[in-house]
mmCIF file of C-alpha atoms and ligand atoms in Angstrom:
data_model
loop_
_atom_site.group_PDB
_atom_site.id
_atom_site.type_symbol
_atom_site.label_atom_id
_atom_site.label_comp_id
_atom_site.label_asym_id
_atom_site.label_seq_id
_atom_site.Cartn_x
_atom_site.Cartn_y
_atom_site.Cartn_z
ATOM 1 C CA UNK Z 1 -135.440 355.182 -58.979
ATOM 2 C CA UNK Z 2 -135.600 354.162 -55.252
ATOM 3 C CA UNK Z 3 -139.326 353.500 -55.751
ATOM 4 C CA UNK Z 4 -138.773 351.167 -58.690
ATOM 5 C CA UNK Z 5 -136.032 349.378 -56.742
ATOM 6 C CA UNK Z 6 -138.264 348.815 -53.717
ATOM 7 C CA UNK Z 7 -141.210 347.725 -55.874
ATOM 8 C CA UNK Z 8 -139.083 345.245 -57.851
ATOM 9 C CA UNK Z 9 -137.491 343.882 -54.702
ATOM 10 C CA UNK Z 10 -140.769 343.475 -52.805
ATOM 11 C CA UNK Z 11 -142.384 341.680 -55.760
ATOM 12 C CA UNK Z 12 -139.396 339.336 -55.869
ATOM 13 C CA UNK Z 13 -139.573 338.859 -52.083
ATOM 14 C CA UNK Z 14 -143.244 337.905 -52.202
ATOM 15 C CA UNK Z 15 -142.363 335.068 -54.587
ATOM 16 C CA UNK Z 16 -138.990 334.007 -53.203
ATOM 17 C CA UNK Z 17 -138.854 334.806 -49.494
ATOM 18 C CA UNK Z 18 -137.546 332.160 -47.187
ATOM 19 C CA UNK Z 19 -140.191 330.888 -44.783
ATOM 20 C CA UNK Z 20 -138.658 331.414 -41.360
ATOM 21 C CA UNK Z 21 -140.268 331.282 -37.899
ATOM 22 C CA UNK Z 22 -139.345 334.894 -37.125
ATOM 23 C CA UNK Z 23 -141.040 336.209 -40.257
ATOM 24 C CA UNK Z 24 -144.616 337.455 -40.633
ATOM 25 C CA UNK Z 25 -145.000 337.930 -36.906
ATOM 26 C CA UNK Z 26 -145.473 341.166 -35.048
ATOM 27 C CA UNK Z 27 -143.376 340.616 -31.951
ATOM 28 C CA UNK Z 28 -140.462 342.997 -31.311
ATOM 29 C CA UNK Z 29 -138.992 340.675 -28.678
ATOM 30 C CA UNK Z 30 -138.898 337.735 -31.123
ATOM 31 C CA UNK Z 31 -137.366 339.993 -33.793
ATOM 32 C CA UNK Z 32 -134.723 341.119 -31.297
ATOM 33 C CA UNK Z 33 -133.886 337.514 -30.348
ATOM 34 C CA UNK Z 34 -133.712 336.338 -33.970
ATOM 35 C CA UNK Z 35 -131.644 339.289 -35.187
ATOM 36 C CA UNK Z 36 -129.217 338.858 -32.288
ATOM 37 C CA UNK Z 37 -128.812 335.152 -32.998
ATOM 38 C CA UNK Z 38 -128.394 335.738 -36.737
ATOM 39 C CA UNK Z 39 -125.363 338.012 -36.290
ATOM 40 C CA UNK Z 40 -122.323 336.069 -37.582
ATOM 41 C CA UNK Z 41 -124.393 332.871 -37.620
ATOM 42 C CA UNK Z 42 -126.090 330.877 -40.379
ATOM 43 C CA UNK Z 43 -129.897 330.722 -40.562
ATOM 44 C CA UNK Z 44 -129.855 326.889 -40.448
ATOM 45 C CA UNK Z 45 -127.910 326.974 -37.168
ATOM 46 C CA UNK Z 46 -130.163 329.601 -35.609
ATOM 47 C CA UNK Z 47 -133.480 327.802 -36.298
ATOM 48 C CA UNK Z 48 -133.355 325.278 -33.446
ATOM 49 C CA UNK Z 49 -131.784 327.740 -30.980
ATOM 50 C CA UNK Z 50 -134.449 330.348 -31.712
ATOM 51 C CA UNK Z 51 -137.332 327.933 -31.110
ATOM 52 C CA UNK Z 52 -135.815 326.599 -27.890
ATOM 53 C CA UNK Z 53 -134.996 330.076 -26.599
ATOM 54 C CA UNK Z 54 -138.517 331.387 -27.162
ATOM 55 C CA UNK Z 55 -140.021 328.292 -25.570
ATOM 56 C CA UNK Z 56 -137.964 328.777 -22.399
ATOM 57 C CA UNK Z 57 -138.116 332.598 -22.430
ATOM 58 C CA UNK Z 58 -141.324 333.500 -24.312
ATOM 59 C CA UNK Z 59 -141.335 337.156 -23.212
ATOM 60 C CA UNK Z 60 -138.881 339.898 -22.407
ATOM 61 C CA UNK Z 61 -140.001 339.643 -18.765
ATOM 62 C CA UNK Z 62 -139.210 335.911 -18.679
ATOM 63 C CA UNK Z 63 -135.737 336.561 -20.062
ATOM 64 C CA UNK Z 64 -135.145 339.428 -17.627
ATOM 65 C CA UNK Z 65 -136.058 337.170 -14.695
ATOM 66 C CA UNK Z 66 -133.646 334.396 -15.740
ATOM 67 C CA UNK Z 67 -130.200 333.724 -14.277
ATOM 68 C CA UNK Z 68 -127.330 334.461 -16.655
ATOM 69 C CA UNK Z 69 -126.116 330.844 -16.369
ATOM 70 C CA UNK Z 70 -129.489 329.622 -17.728
ATOM 71 C CA UNK Z 71 -129.256 332.005 -20.692
ATOM 72 C CA UNK Z 72 -125.683 330.968 -21.486
ATOM 73 C CA UNK Z 73 -126.595 327.273 -21.282
ATOM 74 C CA UNK Z 74 -129.336 327.772 -23.893
ATOM 75 C CA UNK Z 75 -126.822 329.622 -26.069
ATOM 76 C CA UNK Z 76 -124.212 326.857 -25.762
ATOM 77 C CA UNK Z 77 -122.704 326.091 -29.178
ATOM 78 C CA UNK Z 78 -124.031 329.232 -30.867
ATOM 79 C CA UNK Z 79 -120.819 331.157 -30.129
ATOM 80 C CA UNK Z 80 -120.179 334.885 -29.606
ATOM 81 C CA UNK Z 81 -121.531 334.603 -26.078
ATOM 82 C CA UNK Z 82 -121.402 338.340 -25.438
ATOM 83 C CA UNK Z 83 -124.548 338.459 -27.604
ATOM 84 C CA UNK Z 84 -126.374 336.301 -25.039
ATOM 85 C CA UNK Z 85 -125.091 338.308 -22.086
ATOM 86 C CA UNK Z 86 -126.063 341.598 -23.748
ATOM 87 C CA UNK Z 87 -129.498 340.291 -24.760
ATOM 88 C CA UNK Z 88 -130.093 339.258 -21.152
ATOM 89 C CA UNK Z 89 -128.848 342.597 -19.772
ATOM 90 C CA UNK Z 90 -130.900 344.408 -22.426
ATOM 91 C CA UNK Z 91 -134.061 342.519 -21.423
ATOM 92 C CA UNK Z 92 -133.529 343.609 -17.815
ATOM 93 C CA UNK Z 93 -133.058 347.170 -19.002
ATOM 94 C CA UNK Z 94 -136.305 347.036 -21.024
ATOM 95 C CA UNK Z 95 -138.187 345.819 -17.946
ATOM 96 C CA UNK Z 96 -136.581 348.326 -15.574
ATOM 97 C CA UNK Z 97 -136.370 351.426 -17.778
ATOM 98 C CA UNK Z 98 -139.111 350.947 -20.386
ATOM 99 C CA UNK Z 99 -141.793 349.161 -18.332
ATOM 100 C CA UNK Z 100 -141.312 345.949 -20.336
ATOM 101 C CA UNK Z 101 -142.172 347.600 -23.674
ATOM 102 C CA UNK Z 102 -139.493 347.425 -26.362
ATOM 103 C CA UNK Z 103 -139.196 350.961 -27.788
ATOM 104 C CA UNK Z 104 -140.281 351.917 -31.322
ATOM 105 C CA UNK Z 105 -137.605 354.386 -32.354
ATOM 106 C CA UNK Z 106 -134.039 353.606 -33.363
ATOM 107 C CA UNK Z 107 -132.843 356.347 -30.966
ATOM 108 C CA UNK Z 108 -134.410 354.660 -27.942
ATOM 109 C CA UNK Z 109 -133.619 351.151 -29.148
ATOM 110 C CA UNK Z 110 -129.949 352.139 -29.440
ATOM 111 C CA UNK Z 111 -129.886 352.959 -25.707
ATOM 112 C CA UNK Z 112 -130.488 349.290 -24.893
ATOM 113 C CA UNK Z 113 -127.503 347.109 -24.137
ATOM 114 C CA UNK Z 114 -126.450 345.021 -27.123
ATOM 115 C CA UNK Z 115 -128.687 346.813 -29.647
ATOM 116 C CA UNK Z 116 -126.484 348.454 -32.268
ATOM 117 C CA UNK Z 117 -127.625 350.446 -35.319
ATOM 118 C CA UNK Z 118 -128.327 347.293 -37.369
ATOM 119 C CA UNK Z 119 -130.502 345.575 -34.737
ATOM 120 C CA UNK Z 120 -132.261 348.861 -33.914
ATOM 121 C CA UNK Z 121 -133.137 349.301 -37.615
ATOM 122 C CA UNK Z 122 -134.276 345.688 -37.902
ATOM 123 C CA UNK Z 123 -136.559 345.841 -34.830
ATOM 124 C CA UNK Z 124 -138.019 349.258 -35.722
ATOM 125 C CA UNK Z 125 -138.733 348.339 -39.346
ATOM 126 C CA UNK Z 126 -139.754 344.675 -38.998
ATOM 127 C CA UNK Z 127 -141.735 344.819 -35.750
ATOM 128 C CA UNK Z 128 -143.055 348.391 -35.866
ATOM 129 C CA UNK Z 129 -143.092 349.319 -39.572
ATOM 130 C CA UNK Z 130 -140.777 352.334 -39.129
ATOM 131 C CA UNK Z 131 -139.133 353.192 -42.499
ATOM 132 C CA UNK Z 132 -135.468 352.943 -41.441
ATOM 133 C CA UNK Z 133 -132.663 350.823 -42.924
ATOM 134 C CA UNK Z 134 -130.947 347.860 -41.229
ATOM 135 C CA UNK Z 135 -127.423 347.848 -42.599
ATOM 136 C CA UNK Z 136 -125.483 344.618 -42.124
ATOM 137 C CA UNK Z 137 -122.785 342.958 -44.255
ATOM 138 C CA UNK Z 138 -125.333 341.680 -46.799
ATOM 139 C CA UNK Z 139 -126.892 345.088 -47.227
ATOM 140 C CA UNK Z 140 -123.462 346.743 -47.537
ATOM 141 C CA UNK Z 141 -122.665 344.356 -50.384
ATOM 142 C CA UNK Z 142 -125.972 344.817 -52.237
ATOM 143 C CA UNK Z 143 -126.097 348.607 -51.860
ATOM 144 C CA UNK Z 144 -122.447 349.172 -52.807
ATOM 145 C CA UNK Z 145 -123.017 347.146 -56.000
ATOM 146 C CA UNK Z 146 -126.412 348.624 -56.739
ATOM 147 C CA UNK Z 147 -125.215 352.199 -56.269
ATOM 148 C CA UNK Z 148 -121.689 351.645 -57.587
ATOM 149 C CA UNK Z 149 -119.947 352.727 -54.360
ATOM 150 C CA UNK Z 150 -116.349 351.859 -55.189
ATOM 151 C CA UNK Z 151 -114.415 353.299 -52.238
ATOM 152 C CA UNK Z 152 -113.395 351.316 -49.170
ATOM 153 C CA UNK Z 153 -116.549 350.871 -47.049
ATOM 154 C CA UNK Z 154 -114.407 350.839 -43.889
ATOM 155 C CA UNK Z 155 -113.749 354.582 -44.312
ATOM 156 C CA UNK Z 156 -116.298 356.451 -42.128
ATOM 157 C CA UNK Z 157 -117.342 358.939 -44.844
ATOM 158 C CA UNK Z 158 -117.896 356.089 -47.341
ATOM 159 C CA UNK Z 159 -119.824 354.144 -44.741
ATOM 160 C CA UNK Z 160 -122.027 357.197 -44.131
ATOM 161 C CA UNK Z 161 -122.612 357.543 -47.884
ATOM 162 C CA UNK Z 162 -123.604 353.887 -48.040
ATOM 163 C CA UNK Z 163 -125.975 354.205 -45.078
ATOM 164 C CA UNK Z 164 -127.561 357.250 -46.682
ATOM 165 C CA UNK Z 165 -128.005 355.328 -49.939
ATOM 166 C CA UNK Z 166 -129.539 352.411 -48.009
ATOM 167 C CA UNK Z 167 -131.910 354.761 -46.136
ATOM 168 C CA UNK Z 168 -133.088 356.337 -49.400
ATOM 169 C CA UNK Z 169 -134.108 352.930 -50.712
ATOM 170 C CA UNK Z 170 -136.418 352.030 -47.791
ATOM 171 C CA UNK Z 171 -140.077 352.541 -48.782
ATOM 172 C CA UNK Z 172 -142.690 354.033 -46.450
ATOM 173 C CA UNK Z 173 -144.857 350.990 -47.078
ATOM 174 C CA UNK Z 174 -143.570 347.543 -45.894
ATOM 175 C CA UNK Z 175 -140.133 348.745 -44.704
ATOM 176 C CA UNK Z 176 -139.598 345.574 -42.661
ATOM 177 C CA UNK Z 177 -140.292 343.331 -45.655
ATOM 178 C CA UNK Z 178 -138.026 345.504 -47.776
ATOM 179 C CA UNK Z 179 -135.134 345.154 -45.300
ATOM 180 C CA UNK Z 180 -135.654 341.410 -45.097
ATOM 181 C CA UNK Z 181 -135.816 341.232 -48.890
ATOM 182 C CA UNK Z 182 -132.438 342.993 -49.093
ATOM 183 C CA UNK Z 183 -131.040 340.493 -46.577
ATOM 184 C CA UNK Z 184 -132.401 337.559 -48.615
ATOM 185 C CA UNK Z 185 -131.064 339.014 -51.836
ATOM 186 C CA UNK Z 186 -127.644 339.490 -50.231
ATOM 187 C CA UNK Z 187 -127.492 335.987 -48.816
ATOM 188 C CA UNK Z 188 -128.921 334.103 -51.809
ATOM 189 C CA UNK Z 189 -128.351 336.101 -55.015
ATOM 190 C CA UNK Z 190 -126.043 339.075 -54.521
ATOM 191 C CA UNK Z 191 -123.553 336.843 -52.729
ATOM 192 C CA UNK Z 192 -119.872 337.564 -51.965
ATOM 193 C CA UNK Z 193 -117.563 336.815 -54.889
ATOM 194 C CA UNK Z 194 -119.600 336.164 -58.008
ATOM 195 C CA UNK Z 195 -123.271 337.160 -57.649
ATOM 196 C CA UNK Z 196 -126.079 335.494 -59.594
ATOM 197 C CA UNK Z 197 -127.046 338.639 -61.526
ATOM 198 C CA UNK Z 198 -129.115 336.598 -64.000
ATOM 199 C CA UNK Z 199 -131.538 335.799 -61.154
ATOM 200 C CA UNK Z 200 -131.567 339.314 -59.692
ATOM 201 C CA UNK Z 201 -134.717 341.471 -59.805
ATOM 202 C CA UNK Z 202 -132.565 344.640 -59.616
ATOM 203 C CA UNK Z 203 -130.323 343.835 -62.577
ATOM 204 C CA UNK Z 204 -131.712 346.631 -64.778
ATOM 205 C CA UNK Z 205 -131.091 349.208 -62.046
ATOM 206 C CA UNK Z 206 -127.682 348.027 -60.840
ATOM 207 C CA UNK Z 207 -124.545 350.144 -61.430
ATOM 208 C CA UNK Z 208 -122.097 347.272 -60.882
ATOM 209 C CA UNK Z 209 -124.020 345.013 -63.277
ATOM 210 C CA UNK Z 210 -123.946 347.750 -65.890
ATOM 211 C CA UNK Z 211 -120.211 348.288 -65.357
ATOM 212 C CA UNK Z 212 -119.626 344.521 -65.425
ATOM 213 C CA UNK Z 213 -117.626 344.363 -62.184
ATOM 214 C CA UNK Z 214 -119.942 343.348 -59.312
ATOM 215 C CA UNK Z 215 -117.396 340.814 -58.027
ATOM 216 C CA UNK Z 216 -115.027 343.729 -57.303
ATOM 217 C CA UNK Z 217 -117.482 345.207 -54.772
ATOM 218 C CA UNK Z 218 -117.713 346.015 -51.968
ATOM 219 C CA UNK Z 219 -114.211 347.264 -51.262
ATOM 220 C CA UNK Z 220 -113.751 345.962 -47.727
ATOM 221 C CA UNK Z 221 -111.133 347.021 -45.183
ATOM 222 C CA UNK Z 222 -108.292 344.518 -44.985
ATOM 223 C CA UNK Z 223 -108.881 342.065 -42.145
ATOM 224 C CA UNK Z 224 -106.187 341.273 -39.596
ATOM 225 C CA UNK Z 225 -105.677 337.507 -39.738
ATOM 226 C CA UNK Z 226 -106.500 335.635 -36.503
ATOM 227 C CA UNK Z 227 -103.537 335.185 -34.190
ATOM 228 C CA UNK Z 228 -102.453 331.559 -33.653
ATOM 229 C CA UNK Z 229 -102.051 330.580 -29.986
ATOM 230 C CA UNK Z 230 -100.744 327.276 -28.607
ATOM 231 C CA UNK Z 231 -102.248 325.664 -25.512
ATOM 232 C CA UNK Z 232 -101.922 322.402 -23.652
ATOM 233 C CA UNK Z 233 -105.393 321.528 -22.352
ATOM 234 C CA UNK Z 234 -105.202 319.392 -19.225
ATOM 235 C CA UNK Z 235 -107.969 316.981 -18.225
ATOM 236 C CA UNK Z 236 -107.091 316.548 -14.568
ATOM 237 C CA UNK Z 237 -109.067 313.752 -12.950
ATOM 238 C CA UNK Z 238 -109.586 312.968 -9.262
ATOM 239 C CA UNK Z 239 -112.116 310.506 -7.786
ATOM 240 C CA UNK Z 240 -114.273 310.375 -10.904
ATOM 241 C CA UNK Z 241 -114.378 314.136 -11.352
ATOM 242 C CA UNK Z 242 -112.559 316.532 -13.684
ATOM 243 C CA UNK Z 243 -111.078 319.940 -12.929
ATOM 244 C CA UNK Z 244 -112.747 323.032 -14.454
ATOM 245 C CA UNK Z 245 -113.095 326.741 -13.868
ATOM 246 C CA UNK Z 246 -115.476 329.477 -14.940
ATOM 247 C CA UNK Z 247 -113.692 332.039 -17.077
ATOM 248 C CA UNK Z 248 -113.509 335.624 -15.868
ATOM 249 C CA UNK Z 249 -111.610 336.909 -18.908
ATOM 250 C CA UNK Z 250 -113.523 339.086 -21.399
ATOM 251 C CA UNK Z 251 -113.318 336.383 -24.055
ATOM 252 C CA UNK Z 252 -115.735 333.512 -23.255
ATOM 253 C CA UNK Z 253 -116.586 335.220 -19.974
ATOM 254 C CA UNK Z 254 -118.732 333.060 -17.682
ATOM 255 C CA UNK Z 255 -118.107 329.857 -19.663
ATOM 256 C CA UNK Z 256 -116.452 326.769 -18.186
ATOM 257 C CA UNK Z 257 -113.123 325.410 -19.375
ATOM 258 C CA UNK Z 258 -110.518 322.822 -18.453
ATOM 259 C CA UNK Z 259 -107.053 324.042 -17.400
ATOM 260 C CA UNK Z 260 -105.176 325.562 -20.323
ATOM 261 C CA UNK Z 261 -101.432 326.076 -20.157
ATOM 262 C CA UNK Z 262 -99.972 328.524 -22.656
ATOM 263 C CA UNK Z 263 -97.526 326.994 -25.164
ATOM 264 C CA UNK Z 264 -96.783 323.345 -25.894
ATOM 265 C CA UNK Z 265 -94.814 321.395 -23.294
ATOM 266 C CA UNK Z 266 -93.257 317.964 -22.980
ATOM 267 C CA UNK Z 267 -94.923 315.384 -20.727
ATOM 268 C CA UNK Z 268 -91.951 315.928 -18.400
ATOM 269 C CA UNK Z 269 -92.336 319.714 -18.345
ATOM 270 C CA UNK Z 270 -96.127 319.791 -17.977
ATOM 271 C CA UNK Z 271 -96.497 319.065 -14.199
ATOM 272 C CA UNK Z 272 -94.609 322.247 -13.267
ATOM 273 C CA UNK Z 273 -96.882 324.296 -15.557
ATOM 274 C CA UNK Z 274 -100.027 322.651 -14.165
ATOM 275 C CA UNK Z 275 -98.843 323.268 -10.598
ATOM 276 C CA UNK Z 276 -98.304 326.939 -11.442
ATOM 277 C CA UNK Z 277 -101.773 327.278 -12.993
ATOM 278 C CA UNK Z 278 -103.876 325.227 -10.563
ATOM 279 C CA UNK Z 279 -101.776 324.506 -7.471
ATOM 280 C CA UNK Z 280 -102.149 320.745 -8.064
ATOM 281 C CA UNK Z 281 -99.507 318.039 -8.373
ATOM 282 C CA UNK Z 282 -100.302 315.714 -11.271
ATOM 283 C CA UNK Z 283 -99.098 312.272 -12.357
ATOM 284 C CA UNK Z 284 -99.837 309.595 -15.002
ATOM 285 C CA UNK Z 285 -99.916 312.043 -17.905
ATOM 286 C CA UNK Z 286 -101.215 310.639 -21.213
ATOM 287 C CA UNK Z 287 -101.346 312.256 -24.616
ATOM 288 C CA UNK Z 288 -105.012 312.577 -25.750
ATOM 289 C CA UNK Z 289 -104.565 314.116 -29.205
ATOM 290 C CA UNK Z 290 -104.939 317.532 -30.762
ATOM 291 C CA UNK Z 291 -107.722 320.015 -31.438
ATOM 292 C CA UNK Z 292 -108.057 323.368 -33.151
ATOM 293 C CA UNK Z 293 -110.624 326.126 -32.884
ATOM 294 C CA UNK Z 294 -110.810 329.238 -35.028
ATOM 295 C CA UNK Z 295 -112.292 332.388 -33.479
ATOM 296 C CA UNK Z 296 -112.571 335.713 -35.316
ATOM 297 C CA UNK Z 297 -109.342 337.038 -33.810
ATOM 298 C CA UNK Z 298 -107.560 333.950 -32.521
ATOM 299 C CA UNK Z 299 -106.817 330.368 -33.497
ATOM 300 C CA UNK Z 300 -106.341 327.974 -30.589
ATOM 301 C CA UNK Z 301 -103.994 325.102 -31.429
ATOM 302 C CA UNK Z 302 -104.575 322.716 -28.569
ATOM 303 C CA UNK Z 303 -102.808 319.593 -27.407
ATOM 304 C CA UNK Z 304 -104.925 317.532 -25.010
ATOM 305 C CA UNK Z 305 -103.532 315.597 -22.052
ATOM 306 C CA UNK Z 306 -105.187 313.371 -19.475
ATOM 307 C CA UNK Z 307 -103.660 313.267 -15.988
ATOM 308 C CA UNK Z 308 -104.395 312.306 -12.416
ATOM 309 C CA UNK Z 309 -104.335 314.794 -9.532
ATOM 310 C CA UNK Z 310 -102.572 313.763 -6.352
ATOM 311 C CA UNK Z 311 -104.369 314.451 -3.109
ATOM 312 C CA UNK Z 312 -104.526 318.136 -2.257
ATOM 313 C CA UNK Z 313 -106.752 321.055 -3.023
ATOM 314 C CA UNK Z 314 -106.783 323.107 -6.197
ATOM 315 C CA UNK Z 315 -106.365 326.844 -6.007
ATOM 316 C CA UNK Z 316 -109.479 329.080 -5.591
ATOM 317 C CA UNK Z 317 -111.504 329.294 -8.791
ATOM 318 C CA UNK Z 318 -110.871 325.669 -9.750
ATOM 319 C CA UNK Z 319 -113.424 323.012 -9.043
ATOM 320 C CA UNK Z 320 -113.644 319.236 -9.583
ATOM 321 C CA UNK Z 321 -116.987 318.353 -11.197
ATOM 322 C CA UNK Z 322 -118.799 315.074 -11.868
ATOM 323 C CA UNK Z 323 -120.065 314.129 -15.324
ATOM 324 C CA UNK Z 324 -123.611 315.288 -14.446
ATOM 325 C CA UNK Z 325 -122.339 318.571 -13.034
ATOM 326 C CA UNK Z 326 -120.210 319.098 -16.133
ATOM 327 C CA UNK Z 327 -123.242 318.595 -18.374
ATOM 328 C CA UNK Z 328 -125.102 321.346 -16.512
ATOM 329 C CA UNK Z 329 -122.316 323.874 -17.215
ATOM 330 C CA UNK Z 330 -121.940 326.003 -20.347
ATOM 331 C CA UNK Z 331 -118.807 324.875 -22.146
ATOM 332 C CA UNK Z 332 -117.592 326.708 -25.275
ATOM 333 C CA UNK Z 333 -117.356 324.912 -28.623
ATOM 334 C CA UNK Z 334 -113.580 325.483 -28.501
ATOM 335 C CA UNK Z 335 -113.540 322.837 -25.732
ATOM 336 C CA UNK Z 336 -115.586 320.320 -27.758
ATOM 337 C CA UNK Z 337 -112.758 317.776 -28.182
ATOM 338 C CA UNK Z 338 -111.646 318.185 -24.563
ATOM 339 C CA UNK Z 339 -115.252 317.769 -23.366
ATOM 340 C CA UNK Z 340 -115.682 314.578 -25.418
ATOM 341 C CA UNK Z 341 -112.466 313.277 -23.886
ATOM 342 C CA UNK Z 342 -113.671 314.177 -20.361
ATOM 343 C CA UNK Z 343 -117.016 312.453 -21.030
ATOM 344 C CA UNK Z 344 -115.197 309.260 -21.982
ATOM 345 C CA UNK Z 345 -112.981 309.485 -18.926
ATOM 346 C CA UNK Z 346 -115.768 310.196 -16.433
ATOM 347 C CA UNK Z 347 -118.162 307.827 -18.149
ATOM 348 C CA UNK Z 348 -115.897 304.950 -17.360
ATOM 349 C CA UNK Z 349 -114.719 306.267 -13.981
HETATM 350 FE FE1 SF4 R 401 -126.076 342.189 -57.010
HETATM 351 FE FE2 SF4 R 401 -125.926 341.487 -59.586
HETATM 352 FE FE3 SF4 R 401 -128.267 342.158 -58.499
HETATM 353 FE FE4 SF4 R 401 -126.420 344.001 -58.927
HETATM 354 S S1 SF4 R 401 -127.469 342.784 -60.476
HETATM 355 S S2 SF4 R 401 -127.646 343.770 -57.077
HETATM 356 S S3 SF4 R 401 -124.555 342.873 -58.494
HETATM 357 S S4 SF4 R 401 -126.992 340.381 -57.973
#
């Protein structure tokens, strides 16, 4: 049965595969970059980032030699910045510990910073033709339906069963194509909710199709909803420059933000909060609207304010930047509305 599944899927893939710049190449570094970018991110979004990244850093050595700020700037807007930091650290590790050669085996690949079991399987199978699975959310969905795995896939023993089932499906011939075919099937046919079974090449071999309940699978662990957090974001201007700082917190580490005061405050109450956060005395506060950004675990409900800083120095860590300097910094998408507001302010300063 695994043989007929792989044959049917590969035949379908040959006719239906998406033409993507990271396909049909034999370059483990490019596979690593593309698979890292594709985590939690849509193919359409990744396309331009991937091309730009490989133009600036065409080899693992070029990436290893780069400054982290350069890597983050290229990643700006793609989100989940720890992926970029890990990719950069991993490239340095490959140069230092593996002589610049990306390893072939999943065991060695898994020793590299940022390469988890999925990425290790993807690199080994796609770039080196090693018959190992690459189990991501799409593959979990397809395999649980195909094999009728009805228990919660968040339970470790069920997850192991699913990984074993996925491994058994991978053919010795064209394992990379097979894994990519599964990914394509999961993202275009065997989609979350109601799959398009009529268009599926595996219909005759699928347990969930036979049982008539594919939309019930997979059984996923219940997600904790993201926590809503309120912030006042303060655009503090002085002599044509705006106040920013580089984050040192784990979340958005290394990215630049405007002052954020926890909670929502009145225009009257805000100066005391700003003083506490930055050491600056502010005046002429104006309401600049609202913004919202949804992360996986948090929702930032932001109220934006524009204000002037009186003379005096901001506390260590804060820095007034010009418009040009601001454009050279990596600013997270969560600050998009605040950045647009700062651009308007500095543009006319
Ligand atoms: Fe998914 Fe339907 Fe194909 Fe089964 S038949 S693998 S449920 S699309």
